[in-house]
Amino acid sequence: MRLLLQRVTEASVTIQGERISAIGPGLLVLVGIGPQDGEAQVQYLAQKAVSLRIFSDEEGKMNRSLLESGGQMLAVSQFTLYGNCKKGRRPSFVGAAAPEQANRLYEAFLSQVERLGVPVQAGRFGAEMQVALVNDGPVTLWLDSDELMPKS
């Protein structure tokens, strides 16, 4: 599972001219699901995303988490995070999970973030979306469960 986190002052998703979701200060999270992913990856990365100390404290230091800052999350499913650009000029997406698995785990991610206490908005799985954001900092981080989770 891969997450691209962007600290934002605001973000929104529009589909066919209709704004379907929007947040104020918080995180825009692009969510990629791989075929090897399951509930363990969802729980681990949801906890990691809401707990990273990347929001400023009263001294201006990145010392607060999304939970501590009272921010929101906008999570958008993004299979292209599994794009492989090693050969040729057209990315291959064979490393992304099948749509049924990806949608199930994307929904599980949204639910887990809410259970952890963060208000969450979402894009629409499989839709052509326009995502707007004002990146704050800018702060952009990459989380990959293959790199971060302890191997058993």
mmCIF file of N, CA, C and O in Angstrom, residues 15-80:
data_model
loop_
_atom_site.group_PDB
_atom_site.id
_atom_site.type_symbol
_atom_site.label_atom_id
_atom_site.label_comp_id
_atom_site.label_asym_id
_atom_site.label_seq_id
_atom_site.Cartn_x
_atom_site.Cartn_y
_atom_site.Cartn_z
ATOM 1 N N ILE A 15 -16.049 16.405 -9.664
ATOM 2 C CA ILE A 15 -16.364 15.436 -10.717
ATOM 3 C C ILE A 15 -17.427 16.053 -11.610
ATOM 4 O O ILE A 15 -18.496 16.453 -11.132
ATOM 5 N N GLN A 16 -17.123 16.141 -12.898
ATOM 6 C CA GLN A 16 -18.025 16.713 -13.894
ATOM 7 C C GLN A 16 -18.620 18.049 -13.438
ATOM 8 O O GLN A 16 -19.832 18.278 -13.511
ATOM 9 N N GLY A 17 -17.741 18.915 -12.936
ATOM 10 C CA GLY A 17 -18.153 20.250 -12.541
ATOM 11 C C GLY A 17 -18.803 20.365 -11.173
ATOM 12 O O GLY A 17 -19.110 21.460 -10.729
ATOM 13 N N GLU A 18 -19.017 19.238 -10.485
ATOM 14 C CA GLU A 18 -19.642 19.262 -9.161
ATOM 15 C C GLU A 18 -18.607 18.941 -8.094
ATOM 16 O O GLU A 18 -17.958 17.893 -8.137
ATOM 17 N N ARG A 19 -18.478 19.858 -7.151
ATOM 18 C CA ARG A 19 -17.570 19.614 -6.024
ATOM 19 C C ARG A 19 -18.215 18.589 -5.109
ATOM 20 O O ARG A 19 -19.308 18.820 -4.583
ATOM 21 N N ILE A 20 -17.535 17.435 -4.941
ATOM 22 C CA ILE A 20 -18.131 16.360 -4.132
ATOM 23 C C ILE A 20 -17.553 16.280 -2.728
ATOM 24 O O ILE A 20 -18.155 15.678 -1.845
ATOM 25 N N SER A 21 -16.371 16.874 -2.519
ATOM 26 C CA SER A 21 -15.791 16.877 -1.186
ATOM 27 C C SER A 21 -14.762 17.982 -1.079
ATOM 28 O O SER A 21 -14.166 18.394 -2.080
ATOM 29 N N ALA A 22 -14.570 18.451 0.148
ATOM 30 C CA ALA A 22 -13.600 19.520 0.393
ATOM 31 C C ALA A 22 -13.218 19.504 1.865
ATOM 32 O O ALA A 22 -14.015 19.120 2.726
ATOM 33 N N ILE A 23 -11.972 19.922 2.130
ATOM 34 C CA ILE A 23 -11.499 20.058 3.504
ATOM 35 C C ILE A 23 -10.774 21.391 3.655
ATOM 36 O O ILE A 23 -10.345 21.992 2.671
ATOM 37 N N GLY A 24 -10.620 21.790 4.912
ATOM 38 C CA GLY A 24 -9.768 22.912 5.262
ATOM 39 C C GLY A 24 -8.389 22.360 5.589
ATOM 40 O O GLY A 24 -7.934 21.396 4.971
ATOM 41 N N PRO A 25 -7.716 22.929 6.584
ATOM 42 C CA PRO A 25 -6.372 22.471 6.916
ATOM 43 C C PRO A 25 -6.332 20.988 7.270
ATOM 44 O O PRO A 25 -7.216 20.474 7.952
ATOM 45 N N GLY A 26 -5.302 20.314 6.752
ATOM 46 C CA GLY A 26 -5.138 18.884 7.034
ATOM 47 C C GLY A 26 -4.256 18.218 6.014
ATOM 48 O O GLY A 26 -3.260 18.782 5.567
ATOM 49 N N LEU A 27 -4.654 17.013 5.613
ATOM 50 C CA LEU A 27 -3.884 16.219 4.668
ATOM 51 C C LEU A 27 -4.725 15.803 3.473
ATOM 52 O O LEU A 27 -5.842 15.310 3.632
ATOM 53 N N LEU A 28 -4.158 15.987 2.283
ATOM 54 C CA LEU A 28 -4.662 15.329 1.087
ATOM 55 C C LEU A 28 -3.833 14.058 0.965
ATOM 56 O O LEU A 28 -2.602 14.121 0.967
ATOM 57 N N VAL A 29 -4.501 12.911 0.901
ATOM 58 C CA VAL A 29 -3.803 11.628 0.842
ATOM 59 C C VAL A 29 -4.226 10.888 -0.418
ATOM 60 O O VAL A 29 -5.407 10.569 -0.593
ATOM 61 N N LEU A 30 -3.254 10.641 -1.292
ATOM 62 C CA LEU A 30 -3.485 9.794 -2.460
ATOM 63 C C LEU A 30 -3.180 8.376 -2.026
ATOM 64 O O LEU A 30 -2.114 8.103 -1.457
ATOM 65 N N VAL A 31 -4.123 7.441 -2.281
ATOM 66 C CA VAL A 31 -4.056 6.079 -1.753
ATOM 67 C C VAL A 31 -3.920 5.085 -2.897
ATOM 68 O O VAL A 31 -4.812 4.988 -3.740
ATOM 69 N N GLY A 32 -2.812 4.340 -2.910
ATOM 70 C CA GLY A 32 -2.592 3.284 -3.889
ATOM 71 C C GLY A 32 -2.589 1.927 -3.205
ATOM 72 O O GLY A 32 -1.984 1.772 -2.143
ATOM 73 N N ILE A 33 -3.253 0.970 -3.826
ATOM 74 C CA ILE A 33 -3.363 -0.374 -3.267
ATOM 75 C C ILE A 33 -2.690 -1.361 -4.216
ATOM 76 O O ILE A 33 -2.959 -1.342 -5.422
ATOM 77 N N GLY A 34 -1.834 -2.222 -3.660
ATOM 78 C CA GLY A 34 -1.188 -3.268 -4.443
ATOM 79 C C GLY A 34 -1.853 -4.616 -4.199
ATOM 80 O O GLY A 34 -2.601 -4.784 -3.228
ATOM 81 N N PRO A 35 -1.591 -5.605 -5.050
ATOM 82 C CA PRO A 35 -2.248 -6.908 -4.928
ATOM 83 C C PRO A 35 -1.893 -7.665 -3.647
ATOM 84 O O PRO A 35 -2.655 -8.517 -3.198
ATOM 85 N N GLN A 36 -0.768 -7.360 -3.039
ATOM 86 C CA GLN A 36 -0.331 -8.045 -1.821
ATOM 87 C C GLN A 36 -0.911 -7.396 -0.563
ATOM 88 O O GLN A 36 -0.702 -7.893 0.534
ATOM 89 N N ASP A 37 -1.643 -6.309 -0.697
ATOM 90 C CA ASP A 37 -2.114 -5.554 0.461
ATOM 91 C C ASP A 37 -3.366 -6.158 1.077
ATOM 92 O O ASP A 37 -4.171 -6.805 0.400
ATOM 93 N N GLY A 38 -3.511 -5.901 2.382
ATOM 94 C CA GLY A 38 -4.667 -6.378 3.131
ATOM 95 C C GLY A 38 -4.934 -5.457 4.314
ATOM 96 O O GLY A 38 -4.432 -4.337 4.392
ATOM 97 N N GLU A 39 -5.702 -5.958 5.269
ATOM 98 C CA GLU A 39 -6.098 -5.175 6.435
ATOM 99 C C GLU A 39 -4.897 -4.713 7.262
ATOM 100 O O GLU A 39 -4.916 -3.615 7.818
ATOM 101 N N ALA A 40 -3.845 -5.505 7.335
ATOM 102 C CA ALA A 40 -2.669 -5.123 8.125
ATOM 103 C C ALA A 40 -2.045 -3.844 7.566
ATOM 104 O O ALA A 40 -1.688 -2.932 8.328
ATOM 105 N N GLN A 41 -1.940 -3.749 6.252
ATOM 106 C CA GLN A 41 -1.369 -2.560 5.629
ATOM 107 C C GLN A 41 -2.276 -1.345 5.845
ATOM 108 O O GLN A 41 -1.801 -0.243 6.110
ATOM 109 N N VAL A 42 -3.585 -1.559 5.719
ATOM 110 C CA VAL A 42 -4.549 -0.475 5.932
ATOM 111 C C VAL A 42 -4.401 0.086 7.344
ATOM 112 O O VAL A 42 -4.278 1.304 7.533
ATOM 113 N N GLN A 43 -4.414 -0.777 8.336
ATOM 114 C CA GLN A 43 -4.342 -0.328 9.719
ATOM 115 C C GLN A 43 -3.014 0.365 10.012
ATOM 116 O O GLN A 43 -2.978 1.420 10.649
ATOM 117 N N TYR A 44 -1.919 -0.206 9.534
ATOM 118 C CA TYR A 44 -0.596 0.355 9.789
ATOM 119 C C TYR A 44 -0.464 1.750 9.178
ATOM 120 O O TYR A 44 -0.046 2.692 9.853
ATOM 121 N N LEU A 45 -0.816 1.890 7.893
ATOM 122 C CA LEU A 45 -0.618 3.181 7.233
ATOM 123 C C LEU A 45 -1.640 4.226 7.671
ATOM 124 O O LEU A 45 -1.315 5.420 7.707
ATOM 125 N N ALA A 46 -2.838 3.828 8.026
ATOM 126 C CA ALA A 46 -3.806 4.794 8.560
ATOM 127 C C ALA A 46 -3.269 5.381 9.866
ATOM 128 O O ALA A 46 -3.282 6.610 10.060
ATOM 129 N N GLN A 47 -2.780 4.518 10.739
ATOM 130 C CA GLN A 47 -2.216 4.982 12.014
ATOM 131 C C GLN A 47 -1.004 5.876 11.779
ATOM 132 O O GLN A 47 -0.863 6.928 12.401
ATOM 133 N N LYS A 48 -0.144 5.479 10.861
ATOM 134 C CA LYS A 48 1.058 6.262 10.555
ATOM 135 C C LYS A 48 0.675 7.643 10.019
ATOM 136 O O LYS A 48 1.232 8.660 10.438
ATOM 137 N N ALA A 49 -0.272 7.692 9.092
ATOM 138 C CA ALA A 49 -0.665 8.957 8.465
ATOM 139 C C ALA A 49 -1.239 9.947 9.469
ATOM 140 O O ALA A 49 -0.914 11.135 9.420
ATOM 141 N N VAL A 50 -2.081 9.489 10.363
ATOM 142 C CA VAL A 50 -2.709 10.416 11.317
ATOM 143 C C VAL A 50 -1.787 10.773 12.476
ATOM 144 O O VAL A 50 -2.046 11.754 13.182
ATOM 145 N N SER A 51 -0.694 10.018 12.661
ATOM 146 C CA SER A 51 0.202 10.224 13.799
ATOM 147 C C SER A 51 1.504 10.941 13.464
ATOM 148 O O SER A 51 2.227 11.345 14.375
ATOM 149 N N LEU A 52 1.844 11.068 12.181
ATOM 150 C CA LEU A 52 3.093 11.738 11.812
ATOM 151 C C LEU A 52 3.083 13.182 12.314
ATOM 152 O O LEU A 52 2.114 13.909 12.094
ATOM 153 N N ARG A 53 4.162 13.586 12.927
ATOM 154 C CA ARG A 53 4.271 14.939 13.475
ATOM 155 C C ARG A 53 4.778 15.885 12.383
ATOM 156 O O ARG A 53 5.958 16.172 12.308
ATOM 157 N N ILE A 54 3.833 16.360 11.558
ATOM 158 C CA ILE A 54 4.196 17.209 10.419
ATOM 159 C C ILE A 54 3.436 18.537 10.403
ATOM 160 O O ILE A 54 3.511 19.281 9.434
ATOM 161 N N PHE A 55 2.742 18.830 11.496
ATOM 162 C CA PHE A 55 2.027 20.101 11.628
ATOM 163 C C PHE A 55 2.724 20.959 12.678
ATOM 164 O O PHE A 55 3.251 20.444 13.662
ATOM 165 N N SER A 56 2.700 22.255 12.464
ATOM 166 C CA SER A 56 3.442 23.176 13.328
ATOM 167 C C SER A 56 2.809 23.323 14.703
ATOM 168 O O SER A 56 1.583 23.370 14.841
ATOM 169 N N ASP A 57 3.693 23.431 15.702
ATOM 170 C CA ASP A 57 3.248 23.768 17.052
ATOM 171 C C ASP A 57 3.295 25.288 17.213
ATOM 172 O O ASP A 57 3.534 26.012 16.237
ATOM 173 N N GLU A 58 3.089 25.780 18.431
ATOM 174 C CA GLU A 58 3.065 27.229 18.644
ATOM 175 C C GLU A 58 4.416 27.890 18.411
ATOM 176 O O GLU A 58 4.508 29.097 18.236
ATOM 177 N N GLU A 59 5.493 27.107 18.333
ATOM 178 C CA GLU A 59 6.826 27.648 18.053
ATOM 179 C C GLU A 59 7.200 27.511 16.575
ATOM 180 O O GLU A 59 8.317 27.815 16.185
ATOM 181 N N GLY A 60 6.279 27.013 15.770
ATOM 182 C CA GLY A 60 6.527 26.877 14.341
ATOM 183 C C GLY A 60 7.299 25.629 13.951
ATOM 184 O O GLY A 60 7.695 25.492 12.799
ATOM 185 N N LYS A 61 7.484 24.709 14.878
ATOM 186 C CA LYS A 61 8.203 23.460 14.584
ATOM 187 C C LYS A 61 7.202 22.363 14.228
ATOM 188 O O LYS A 61 6.115 22.296 14.790
ATOM 189 N N MET A 62 7.598 21.494 13.284
ATOM 190 C CA MET A 62 6.731 20.357 12.937
ATOM 191 C C MET A 62 6.756 19.393 14.118
ATOM 192 O O MET A 62 7.675 18.584 14.259
ATOM 193 N N ASN A 63 5.746 19.508 14.958
ATOM 194 C CA ASN A 63 5.738 18.765 16.206
ATOM 195 C C ASN A 63 4.356 18.221 16.556
ATOM 196 O O ASN A 63 4.184 17.630 17.609
ATOM 197 N N ARG A 64 3.371 18.442 15.681
ATOM 198 C CA ARG A 64 2.004 17.976 15.949
ATOM 199 C C ARG A 64 1.533 17.055 14.833
ATOM 200 O O ARG A 64 1.847 17.253 13.664
ATOM 201 N N SER A 65 0.733 16.085 15.209
ATOM 202 C CA SER A 65 0.146 15.159 14.238
ATOM 203 C C SER A 65 -1.166 15.723 13.706
ATOM 204 O O SER A 65 -1.679 16.730 14.215
ATOM 205 N N LEU A 66 -1.714 15.055 12.718
ATOM 206 C CA LEU A 66 -3.035 15.423 12.209
ATOM 207 C C LEU A 66 -4.058 15.341 13.335
ATOM 208 O O LEU A 66 -4.906 16.225 13.481
ATOM 209 N N LEU A 67 -3.978 14.310 14.155
ATOM 210 C CA LEU A 67 -4.884 14.164 15.295
ATOM 211 C C LEU A 67 -4.753 15.343 16.250
ATOM 212 O O LEU A 67 -5.759 15.908 16.686
ATOM 213 N N GLU A 68 -3.524 15.717 16.575
ATOM 214 C CA GLU A 68 -3.286 16.801 17.535
ATOM 215 C C GLU A 68 -3.642 18.170 16.967
ATOM 216 O O GLU A 68 -4.028 19.066 17.719
ATOM 217 N N SER A 69 -3.519 18.330 15.657
ATOM 218 C CA SER A 69 -3.784 19.629 15.044
ATOM 219 C C SER A 69 -5.272 19.876 14.813
ATOM 220 O O SER A 69 -5.674 20.998 14.541
ATOM 221 N N GLY A 70 -6.080 18.822 14.899
ATOM 222 C CA GLY A 70 -7.514 18.961 14.650
ATOM 223 C C GLY A 70 -7.848 19.087 13.178
ATOM 224 O O GLY A 70 -8.941 19.520 12.826
ATOM 225 N N GLY A 71 -6.904 18.692 12.304
ATOM 226 C CA GLY A 71 -7.117 18.789 10.869
ATOM 227 C C GLY A 71 -7.998 17.686 10.318
ATOM 228 O O GLY A 71 -8.385 16.754 11.025
ATOM 229 N N GLN A 72 -8.288 17.804 9.036
ATOM 230 C CA GLN A 72 -9.117 16.840 8.325
ATOM 231 C C GLN A 72 -8.266 16.106 7.294
ATOM 232 O O GLN A 72 -7.147 16.516 6.990
ATOM 233 N N MET A 73 -8.832 15.032 6.731
ATOM 234 C CA MET A 73 -8.176 14.303 5.658
ATOM 235 C C MET A 73 -9.117 14.194 4.466
ATOM 236 O O MET A 73 -10.308 13.935 4.623
ATOM 237 N N LEU A 74 -8.539 14.402 3.285
ATOM 238 C CA LEU A 74 -9.221 14.109 2.024
ATOM 239 C C LEU A 74 -8.427 12.987 1.384
ATOM 240 O O LEU A 74 -7.253 13.162 1.055
ATOM 241 N N ALA A 75 -9.028 11.807 1.255
ATOM 242 C CA ALA A 75 -8.354 10.633 0.708
ATOM 243 C C ALA A 75 -8.908 10.322 -0.680
ATOM 244 O O ALA A 75 -10.126 10.241 -0.867
ATOM 245 N N VAL A 76 -7.992 10.158 -1.642
ATOM 246 C CA VAL A 76 -8.360 9.919 -3.032
ATOM 247 C C VAL A 76 -7.666 8.655 -3.514
ATOM 248 O O VAL A 76 -6.440 8.549 -3.436
ATOM 249 N N SER A 77 -8.437 7.704 -4.006
ATOM 250 C CA SER A 77 -7.877 6.479 -4.557
ATOM 251 C C SER A 77 -7.035 6.808 -5.791
ATOM 252 O O SER A 77 -7.475 7.559 -6.663
ATOM 253 N N GLN A 78 -5.833 6.219 -5.883
ATOM 254 C CA GLN A 78 -4.893 6.606 -6.931
ATOM 255 C C GLN A 78 -4.064 5.394 -7.372
ATOM 256 O O GLN A 78 -2.960 5.184 -6.897
ATOM 257 N N PHE A 79 -4.605 4.593 -8.299
ATOM 258 C CA PHE A 79 -3.892 3.393 -8.741
ATOM 259 C C PHE A 79 -2.580 3.726 -9.434
ATOM 260 O O PHE A 79 -1.664 2.912 -9.479
ATOM 261 N N THR A 80 -2.447 4.964 -9.936
ATOM 262 C CA THR A 80 -1.220 5.322 -10.653
ATOM 263 C C THR A 80 -0.002 5.401 -9.733
ATOM 264 O O THR A 80 1.124 5.481 -10.223
#
